[in-house]
Coordinates of N, CA and C in Angstrom, one line a residue:
M792 N 104.1 48.9 15.8 CA 105.2 49.1 16.7 C 104.6 49.6 18.1
I793 N 105.1 49.1 19.2 CA 104.6 49.5 20.5 C 105.5 50.6 21.0
N794 N 104.9 51.7 21.3 CA 105.6 52.9 21.8 C 105.4 53.3 23.2
H795 N 104.4 52.8 23.9 CA 104.1 53.1 25.2 C 104.0 51.9 26.1
H796 N 104.7 51.9 27.2 CA 104.8 50.7 28.1 C 104.5 51.0 29.5
P797 N 104.2 50.0 30.3 CA 104.1 50.2 31.8 C 105.4 50.7 32.3
S798 N 105.3 51.4 33.4 CA 106.6 51.9 34.1 C 107.3 50.7 34.7
D799 N 108.6 50.9 35.0 CA 109.4 49.8 35.6 C 108.8 49.5 37.0
E800 N 108.2 50.5 37.7 CA 107.6 50.2 39.0 C 106.4 49.2 38.8
T801 N 105.6 49.5 37.8 CA 104.4 48.6 37.6 C 104.9 47.2 37.2
L802 N 105.9 47.1 36.3 CA 106.4 45.8 35.9 C 107.0 45.1 37.1
F803 N 107.6 45.8 38.0 CA 108.2 45.1 39.2 C 107.1 44.6 40.1
R804 N 106.0 45.5 40.3 CA 104.9 45.0 41.1 C 104.2 43.8 40.4
Y805 N 104.1 43.8 39.1 CA 103.6 42.7 38.4 C 104.4 41.4 38.7
A806 N 105.7 41.6 38.6 CA 106.6 40.4 38.8 C 106.6 39.9 40.2
N807 N 106.4 40.7 41.2 CA 106.4 40.2 42.6 C 105.0 40.0 43.1
G808 N 104.0 40.2 42.3 CA 102.6 39.8 42.7 C 101.9 40.8 43.5
S809 N 102.4 42.1 43.6 CA 101.8 43.1 44.5 C 100.9 44.0 43.7
L810 N 100.8 43.8 42.4 CA 99.9 44.7 41.6 C 98.4 44.1 41.8
E811 N 97.5 45.0 41.9 CA 96.1 44.6 42.1 C 95.6 43.9 40.9
S812 N 94.6 43.0 41.2 CA 94.1 42.1 40.2 C 93.6 42.8 38.9
G813 N 92.9 43.9 39.0 CA 92.4 44.6 37.8 C 93.6 45.1 36.9
P814 N 94.4 46.0 37.5 CA 95.6 46.4 36.7 C 96.5 45.2 36.2
R815 N 96.6 44.2 37.0 CA 97.4 43.0 36.7 C 96.9 42.4 35.4
I816 N 95.6 42.2 35.2 CA 95.1 41.6 34.0 C 95.4 42.4 32.7
V817 N 95.3 43.8 32.9 CA 95.6 44.7 31.8 C 97.1 44.6 31.4
V818 N 97.9 44.6 32.4 CA 99.4 44.5 32.2 C 99.7 43.2 31.6
A819 N 99.0 42.1 32.0 CA 99.2 40.8 31.4 C 98.9 40.8 29.9
V820 N 97.8 41.5 29.5 CA 97.5 41.6 28.1 C 98.6 42.3 27.4
H821 N 99.1 43.4 27.9 CA 100.2 44.1 27.3 C 101.5 43.2 27.2
V822 N 101.8 42.6 28.3 CA 103.1 41.7 28.3 C 103.0 40.6 27.3
G823 N 101.8 40.1 27.1 CA 101.6 39.0 26.1 C 101.9 39.4 24.7
A824 N 101.9 40.8 24.4 CA 102.1 41.3 23.1 C 103.4 42.0 23.0
C825 N 104.1 42.2 24.1 CA 105.3 43.0 24.1 C 106.5 42.3 24.6
T826 N 107.5 41.9 23.7 CA 108.6 41.2 24.1 C 109.5 41.9 25.1
A827 N 109.6 43.2 24.9 CA 110.5 44.1 25.7 C 110.0 44.0 27.2
C828 N 108.7 44.1 27.4 CA 108.2 44.1 28.8 C 108.3 42.7 29.4
A829 N 108.1 41.7 28.6 CA 108.2 40.3 29.0 C 109.6 40.1 29.5
E830 N 110.6 40.6 28.8 CA 112.0 40.4 29.2 C 112.3 41.2 30.5
R831 N 111.7 42.4 30.6 CA 111.9 43.1 31.9 C 111.4 42.4 33.1
I832 N 110.2 41.7 32.9 CA 109.7 41.0 34.0 C 110.6 39.8 34.4
V833 N 111.1 39.1 33.4 CA 112.1 38.0 33.7 C 113.2 38.5 34.5
S834 N 113.7 39.7 34.1 CA 114.9 40.3 34.9 C 114.5 40.7 36.3
F835 N 113.3 41.2 36.5 CA 112.8 41.5 37.8 C 112.6 40.3 38.7
E836 N 112.1 39.2 38.1 CA 111.9 37.9 38.8 C 113.3 37.4 39.2
A837 N 114.3 37.5 38.3 CA 115.6 37.0 38.7 C 116.2 37.8 39.8
L838 N 115.9 39.1 39.8 CA 116.4 40.0 40.9 C 115.8 39.6 42.2
G839 N 114.5 39.3 42.2 CA 113.8 38.8 43.4 C 114.4 37.5 43.9
G840 N 114.7 36.6 43.0 CA 115.2 35.3 43.4 C 116.6 35.5 44.0
S841 N 117.4 36.5 43.4 CA 118.7 36.7 43.9 C 118.7 37.3 45.3
L842 N 117.7 38.2 45.6 CA 117.6 38.8 46.9 C 117.2 37.7 47.9
L843 N 116.3 36.8 47.5 CA 116.0 35.7 48.5 C 117.2 34.8 48.7
H844 N 118.0 34.6 47.7 CA 119.2 33.7 47.9 C 120.1 34.3 48.9
D845 N 120.2 35.7 48.9 CA 121.2 36.3 49.8 C 120.7 36.4 51.3
I846 N 119.4 36.1 51.5 CA 118.9 36.1 52.9 C 119.5 35.0 53.7
E847 N 120.0 35.3 54.9 CA 120.5 34.2 55.8 C 119.4 33.3 56.2
P848 N 119.6 32.0 56.0 CA 118.6 31.0 56.4 C 118.5 30.9 57.9
E849 N 117.3 30.5 58.4 CA 117.1 30.3 59.8 C 116.7 28.9 60.0
D850 N 117.0 28.4 61.2 CA 116.6 27.0 61.5 C 115.1 26.9 61.6
M851 N 114.6 25.7 61.1 CA 113.2 25.5 61.2 C 112.8 25.0 62.6
E852 N 111.6 25.4 63.0 CA 111.1 24.9 64.3 C 110.9 23.4 64.2
A853 N 110.9 22.7 65.3 CA 110.7 21.3 65.4 C 109.3 21.0 64.9
G854 N 109.1 20.0 64.0 CA 107.8 19.7 63.5 C 107.3 20.5 62.4
A855 N 108.0 21.6 61.9 CA 107.5 22.5 60.9 C 107.3 21.8 59.6
L856 N 108.2 20.9 59.2 CA 108.1 20.2 57.9 C 106.8 19.3 58.0
A857 N 106.6 18.6 59.1 CA 105.4 17.7 59.2 C 104.1 18.5 59.1
Q858 N 104.1 19.7 59.7 CA 102.9 20.6 59.6 C 102.7 21.1 58.2
A859 N 103.8 21.4 57.5 CA 103.6 21.9 56.2 C 103.1 20.8 55.3
M860 N 103.6 19.6 55.4 CA 103.1 18.5 54.6 C 101.7 18.2 54.9
A861 N 101.3 18.3 56.1 CA 99.9 18.0 56.5 C 99.0 19.0 55.9
M862 N 99.4 20.3 55.8 CA 98.6 21.3 55.2 C 98.4 21.1 53.7
I863 N 99.5 20.6 53.1 CA 99.5 20.3 51.6 C 98.5 19.2 51.4
D864 N 98.5 18.2 52.2 CA 97.6 17.0 52.1 C 96.1 17.5 52.2
V865 N 95.8 18.4 53.2 CA 94.5 18.9 53.4 C 94.0 19.7 52.2
D866 N 94.9 20.6 51.7 CA 94.6 21.4 50.5 C 94.3 20.6 49.3
E867 N 95.1 19.5 49.0 CA 94.9 18.7 47.9 C 93.6 17.9 48.0
A868 N 93.3 17.5 49.2 CA 92.0 16.8 49.4 C 90.8 17.7 49.2
A869 N 90.9 19.0 49.6 CA 89.9 19.9 49.4 C 89.7 20.2 47.9
R870 N 90.8 20.3 47.2 CA 90.7 20.6 45.8 C 90.0 19.4 45.0
G871 N 90.3 18.2 45.5 CA 89.7 17.1 44.9 C 88.2 17.0 45.1
K872 N 87.7 17.5 46.2 CA 86.3 17.5 46.4 C 85.6 18.7 45.9
A873 N 86.3 19.8 45.6 CA 85.7 21.0 45.1 C 85.0 20.8 43.8
A874 N 83.9 21.5 43.6 CA 83.1 21.5 42.4 C 83.9 22.2 41.3
P875 N 83.9 21.8 40.0 CA 84.6 22.5 39.0 C 84.1 23.9 38.9
A876 N 85.1 24.8 38.6 CA 84.7 26.2 38.5 C 83.7 26.4 37.3
K877 N 82.7 27.3 37.5 CA 81.8 27.6 36.5 C 82.4 28.5 35.5
R878 N 82.2 28.3 34.2 CA 82.7 29.2 33.2 C 81.8 30.5 33.2
L879 N 82.5 31.6 33.2 CA 81.8 32.9 33.3 C 81.2 33.2 31.9
P880 N 80.0 33.8 31.9 CA 79.4 34.2 30.6 C 80.3 35.1 29.8
R881 N 80.3 34.8 28.5 CA 81.1 35.6 27.6 C 80.3 36.1 26.4
A882 N 80.1 37.4 26.2 CA 79.4 37.9 25.1 C 80.3 38.1 23.9
D883 N 79.8 38.1 22.7 CA 80.6 38.3 21.5 C 80.8 39.8 21.4
V884 N 82.0 40.3 21.5 CA 82.3 41.7 21.4 C 82.9 42.1 20.0
G885 N 82.9 41.2 19.1 CA 83.3 41.5 17.8 C 84.8 41.4 17.4
I886 N 85.6 41.1 18.4 CA 87.0 40.9 18.1 C 87.5 39.7 18.9
R887 N 88.6 39.1 18.5 CA 89.2 38.0 19.2 C 90.1 38.7 20.3
L888 N 89.7 38.4 21.6 CA 90.4 39.0 22.7 C 91.6 38.1 23.0
P889 N 92.6 38.8 23.6 CA 93.9 38.0 24.0 C 93.6 36.8 24.8
E890 N 94.4 35.8 24.7 CA 94.2 34.5 25.3 C 94.2 34.6 26.9
V891 N 94.9 35.6 27.4 CA 94.9 35.8 28.9 C 93.6 36.1 29.4
L892 N 92.6 36.5 28.6 CA 91.3 36.8 29.0 C 90.3 35.7 28.9
D893 N 90.8 34.5 28.5 CA 89.9 33.4 28.1 C 89.0 32.9 29.3
D894 N 89.5 33.1 30.5 CA 88.8 32.6 31.7 C 87.9 33.7 32.3
C895 N 88.0 34.9 31.7 CA 87.2 36.1 32.3 C 85.8 36.1 31.7
G896 N 84.9 36.6 32.5 CA 83.6 36.9 31.9 C 83.6 38.2 31.1
I897 N 82.9 38.2 30.0 CA 82.8 39.4 29.1 C 81.4 39.7 28.9
G898 N 81.0 40.9 29.4 CA 79.6 41.4 29.3 C 79.3 41.9 27.9
P899 N 78.0 42.0 27.6 CA 77.6 42.6 26.3 C 78.0 44.1 26.2
W900 N 78.1 44.6 25.0 CA 78.3 46.0 24.9 C 77.1 46.8 25.4
R901 N 77.3 47.8 26.1 CA 76.2 48.7 26.7 C 76.5 50.1 26.3
W902 N 75.4 50.8 25.9 CA 75.5 52.2 25.5 C 75.7 53.1 26.7
I903 N 76.7 54.0 26.7 CA 76.9 54.9 27.8 C 76.9 56.4 27.3
G904 N 76.8 56.6 26.0 CA 76.8 57.9 25.5 C 77.0 57.8 24.0
P905 N 76.7 58.9 23.3 CA 76.9 58.9 21.8 C 78.2 58.4 21.3
G906 N 78.2 57.2 20.6 CA 79.5 56.7 20.1 C 80.3 56.0 21.1
V907 N 79.9 55.8 22.3 CA 80.7 55.1 23.4 C 79.9 54.0 24.0
R908 N 80.6 52.8 24.0 CA 80.0 51.6 24.6 C 81.0 51.0 25.6
W909 N 80.5 50.2 26.5 CA 81.4 49.6 27.5 C 80.9 48.1 27.7
S910 N 81.8 47.3 28.1 CA 81.5 45.9 28.4 C 82.3 45.5 29.7
R911 N 81.6 45.0 30.7 CA 82.2 44.6 32.0 C 83.0 43.4 31.8
V912 N 84.3 43.4 32.3 CA 85.2 42.2 32.3 C 85.2 41.7 33.8
T913 N 84.8 40.5 34.0 CA 84.8 39.9 35.3 C 85.9 38.9 35.4
L914 N 86.8 39.1 36.4 CA 87.9 38.2 36.7 C 87.4 37.0 37.5
P915 N 87.9 35.8 37.1 CA 87.5 34.6 37.8 C 87.8 34.6 39.3
D916 N 88.9 35.3 39.7 CA 89.3 35.2 41.1 C 89.1 36.5 41.8
D917 N 88.4 37.5 41.2 CA 88.1 38.8 41.9 C 87.0 39.5 41.1
D918 N 85.7 39.2 41.5 CA 84.6 39.8 40.7 C 84.4 41.3 41.1
S919 N 85.2 41.8 42.0 CA 85.0 43.2 42.4 C 86.0 44.1 41.7
A920 N 86.9 43.5 40.9 CA 87.9 44.3 40.1 C 87.2 45.2 39.1
N921 N 87.6 46.4 39.0 CA 87.0 47.4 38.1 C 87.8 47.4 36.7
V922 N 87.3 46.4 35.9 CA 87.9 46.2 34.6 C 86.8 46.3 33.5
M923 N 87.1 46.9 32.4 CA 86.1 47.0 31.4 C 86.8 47.1 30.0
L924 N 86.0 46.8 29.0 CA 86.3 47.1 27.6 C 85.6 48.3 27.2
L925 N 86.2 49.2 26.5 CA 85.6 50.4 26.0 C 85.7 50.4 24.4
K926 N 84.6 50.8 23.8 CA 84.6 50.9 22.3 C 84.1 52.2 22.0
V927 N 84.9 53.0 21.2 CA 84.5 54.4 20.9 C 84.7 54.6 19.4
V928 N 83.7 55.2 18.8 CA 83.7 55.4 17.4 C 84.8 56.4 17.0
A929 N 85.1 56.4 15.7 CA 86.1 57.2 15.1 C 85.8 58.7 15.4
G930 N 86.8 59.5 15.8 CA 86.7 60.9 15.9 C 86.0 61.3 17.2
R931 N 85.6 60.4 18.1 CA 84.9 60.8 19.3 C 85.8 61.3 20.4
K932 N 85.5 62.4 21.1 CA 86.2 62.8 22.3 C 85.6 62.1 23.5
L933 N 86.4 61.6 24.3 CA 86.0 61.1 25.6 C 86.0 62.3 26.6
P934 N 85.2 62.1 27.7 CA 85.2 63.2 28.7 C 86.6 63.5 29.3
E935 N 86.8 64.8 29.5 CA 88.1 65.2 30.2 C 88.1 64.6 31.6
H936 N 89.2 64.1 32.0 CA 89.2 63.5 33.4 C 90.6 63.5 33.9
T937 N 90.7 63.3 35.2 CA 91.9 63.0 36.0 C 91.7 61.7 36.8
H938 N 92.6 61.4 37.7 CA 92.5 60.1 38.4 C 92.9 60.3 39.9
A939 N 92.2 59.5 40.7 CA 92.6 59.3 42.1 C 93.2 57.9 42.2
G940 N 94.5 57.8 42.0 CA 95.1 56.5 41.8 C 95.5 56.4 40.3
Y941 N 95.7 55.1 39.9 CA 96.2 54.9 38.5 C 95.1 54.3 37.6
E942 N 95.2 54.7 36.3 CA 94.4 54.1 35.3 C 95.3 53.4 34.3
Y943 N 95.0 52.2 34.0 CA 95.8 51.4 33.0 C 94.9 51.1 31.8
T944 N 95.3 51.5 30.6 CA 94.5 51.3 29.4 C 95.4 50.7 28.4
H945 N 95.0 49.5 27.9 CA 95.8 48.9 26.8 C 94.9 48.9 25.5
I946 N 95.5 49.3 24.4 CA 94.7 49.5 23.2 C 94.8 48.2 22.4
L947 N 93.6 47.6 22.2 CA 93.4 46.4 21.4 C 93.2 46.6 19.9
K948 N 92.6 47.7 19.6 CA 92.2 48.0 18.2 C 92.1 49.5 18.0
G949 N 92.6 50.0 16.9 CA 92.4 51.5 16.7 C 93.5 52.3 17.4
S950 N 93.2 53.5 17.7 CA 94.1 54.4 18.3 C 93.4 55.7 18.8
F951 N 94.0 56.3 19.8 CA 93.6 57.6 20.3 C 94.8 58.5 20.6
S952 N 94.5 59.8 20.7 CA 95.5 60.7 21.0 C 95.1 61.7 22.1
D953 N 96.1 62.2 22.9 CA 95.8 63.3 23.8 C 97.0 64.2 23.8
A954 N 97.1 65.1 24.8 CA 98.2 66.1 24.8 C 99.6 65.4 24.9
R955 N 99.6 64.2 25.4 CA 100.9 63.5 25.6 C 101.4 62.7 24.4
G956 N 100.5 62.4 23.4 CA 100.9 61.7 22.3 C 99.8 60.8 21.7
R957 N 100.2 59.9 20.9 CA 99.3 59.0 20.2 C 99.5 57.6 20.7
Y958 N 98.4 56.8 20.9 CA 98.5 55.5 21.5 C 97.7 54.5 20.5
G959 N 98.5 53.5 20.0 CA 97.9 52.6 19.0 C 97.9 51.2 19.5
P960 N 97.6 50.2 18.7 CA 97.5 48.8 19.1 C 98.7 48.3 19.8
G961 N 98.6 47.7 21.0 CA 99.7 47.2 21.8 C 100.2 48.2 22.8
D962 N 99.9 49.5 22.7 CA 100.4 50.5 23.6 C 99.6 50.4 24.9
L963 N 100.3 50.7 26.0 CA 99.6 50.8 27.3 C 99.8 52.2 27.9
D964 N 98.7 52.8 28.2 CA 98.7 54.1 28.8 C 98.5 54.0 30.3
E965 N 99.5 54.5 31.0 CA 99.5 54.4 32.5 C 99.4 55.8 33.0
A966 N 98.2 56.2 33.6 CA 98.0 57.6 33.9 C 97.7 57.7 35.4
D967 N 98.3 58.7 36.1 CA 98.1 58.9 37.5 C 97.4 60.2 37.8
D968 N 97.4 60.7 39.0 CA 96.7 61.9 39.4 C 97.3 63.1 38.9
D969 N 98.5 63.0 38.3 CA 99.2 64.2 37.7 C 98.7 64.4 36.3
V970 N 97.9 63.5 35.7 CA 97.5 63.5 34.3 C 96.0 64.0 34.3
Q971 N 95.7 65.0 33.6 CA 94.4 65.4 33.3 C 94.3 65.5 31.7
H972 N 93.5 64.6 31.2 CA 93.5 64.5 29.7 C 92.1 64.3 29.1
Q973 N 92.0 64.4 27.8 CA 90.8 64.2 27.1 C 91.2 63.4 25.8
P974 N 91.2 62.0 25.9 CA 91.5 61.2 24.8 C 90.5 61.5 23.6
I975 N 91.1 61.5 22.4 CA 90.3 61.7 21.2 C 90.6 60.5 20.2
V976 N 89.6 59.7 19.9 CA 89.9 58.6 19.0 C 90.2 59.1 17.6
D977 N 91.2 58.5 17.0 CA 91.6 58.9 15.6 C 90.5 58.7 14.6
K978 N 90.5 59.5 13.5 CA 89.4 59.5 12.6 C 89.4 58.3 11.6
D979 N 90.4 57.4 11.7 CA 90.5 56.3 10.7 C 89.8 55.1 11.2
G980 N 89.1 55.1 12.3 CA 88.4 53.9 12.8 C 88.1 53.9 14.2
E981 N 87.2 53.0 14.7 CA 86.9 52.9 16.1 C 88.1 52.4 16.9
C982 N 88.0 52.6 18.2 CA 89.1 52.2 19.1 C 88.5 51.3 20.2
I983 N 89.1 50.2 20.4 CA 88.7 49.3 21.5 C 89.8 49.1 22.5
C984 N 89.6 49.3 23.7 CA 90.6 49.2 24.8 C 90.1 48.3 25.9
I985 N 91.1 47.8 26.7 CA 90.7 47.2 28.0 C 91.4 48.1 29.0
A986 N 90.6 48.5 30.1 CA 91.1 49.4 31.1 C 90.8 48.9 32.5
A987 N 91.6 49.3 33.4 CA 91.4 49.0 34.8 C 91.8 50.2 35.6
L988 N 91.1 50.3 36.8 CA 91.4 51.4 37.7 C 92.0 50.9 39.0
E989 N 93.0 51.6 39.4 CA 93.5 51.3 40.8 C 93.3 52.6 41.6
G990 N 92.1 52.8 42.0 CA 91.6 54.0 42.5 C 90.4 54.4 41.8
Q991 N 90.1 55.7 41.5 CA 89.0 56.2 40.8 C 89.3 57.2 39.7
M992 N 88.5 57.2 38.7 CA 88.6 58.2 37.6 C 87.7 59.3 38.0
K993 N 88.1 60.6 37.8 CA 87.3 61.8 38.1 C 87.0 62.5 36.8
L994 N 85.7 62.4 36.4 CA 85.3 62.9 35.1 C 84.7 64.3 35.2
S995 N 85.0 65.1 34.1 CA 84.5 66.5 34.1 C 83.3 66.6 33.1
G996 N 82.5 67.7 33.3 CA 81.5 68.0 32.3 C 80.2 67.2 32.6
F997 N 79.1 67.5 31.9 CA 77.8 66.9 32.1 C 77.9 65.4 31.8
F998 N 78.4 65.0 30.6 CA 78.5 63.6 30.2 C 79.4 62.8 31.2
G999 N 80.5 63.5 31.6 CA 81.3 62.8 32.5 C 80.6 62.5 33.9
R1000 N 79.9 63.5 34.4 CA 79.2 63.3 35.6 C 78.1 62.2 35.4
L1001 N 77.5 62.1 34.2 CA 76.5 61.1 34.0 C 77.0 59.7 34.1
I1002 N 78.2 59.5 33.6 CA 78.7 58.1 33.5 C 79.7 57.8 34.7
Q1003 N 79.9 58.8 35.6 CA 80.8 58.6 36.7 C 80.6 57.4 37.5
P1004 N 79.3 57.0 37.8 CA 79.1 55.8 38.6 C 79.7 54.5 38.0
L1005 N 79.9 54.4 36.7 CA 80.5 53.3 36.0 C 82.0 53.1 36.5
F1006 N 82.6 54.2 36.8 CA 84.1 54.2 37.1 C 84.3 54.4 38.6
G1007 N 83.3 54.4 39.4 CA 83.5 54.6 40.8 C 83.3 56.0 41.2
G1008 N 82.8 56.3 42.4 CA 82.7 57.7 42.8 C 81.3 58.2 42.5

């Protein structure tokens, strides 16, 4: 059962295309598994269409249609000549990842501390997006941290808890700069998440400062 969802503001930004590419892919993973959020997005898209419908139309400038058609022809010709996109490298991370990640590059697991590994997720249309997989062994505490901006974390396997509650498979944790927490993986198994940052994570303690460069800052 999914208990934690993106905020309505985040779902609205997802629906209208204003959510940054990193958070967008994490929210897409969640929406693919959550019927309730998928339905919310449909309603937000319908609302956007209704708002557009209510806008008073304006007369087109002379020749505007011909210019638009010419641009379409040029764009189609360019696509026809473009080389096929290269498939990004994908390491085996031990679980079947959601289909929405099929075009993404997946890096190998890398050690960043006792019981904690990470894998870089590269988006095909934005290789600068700060997206990663995290794998943490059972019972491990992650560094205490807060955020400058938003952190979006979707749980793919296992579960973790913090002062706000427990997060299991299918849940999405959306944390902003009002949240300072220390997630603890439950003792019944490892936890694998996909996470994206819209801003920076600010880690505390020696271990946190050691791995801070991975999260920006």
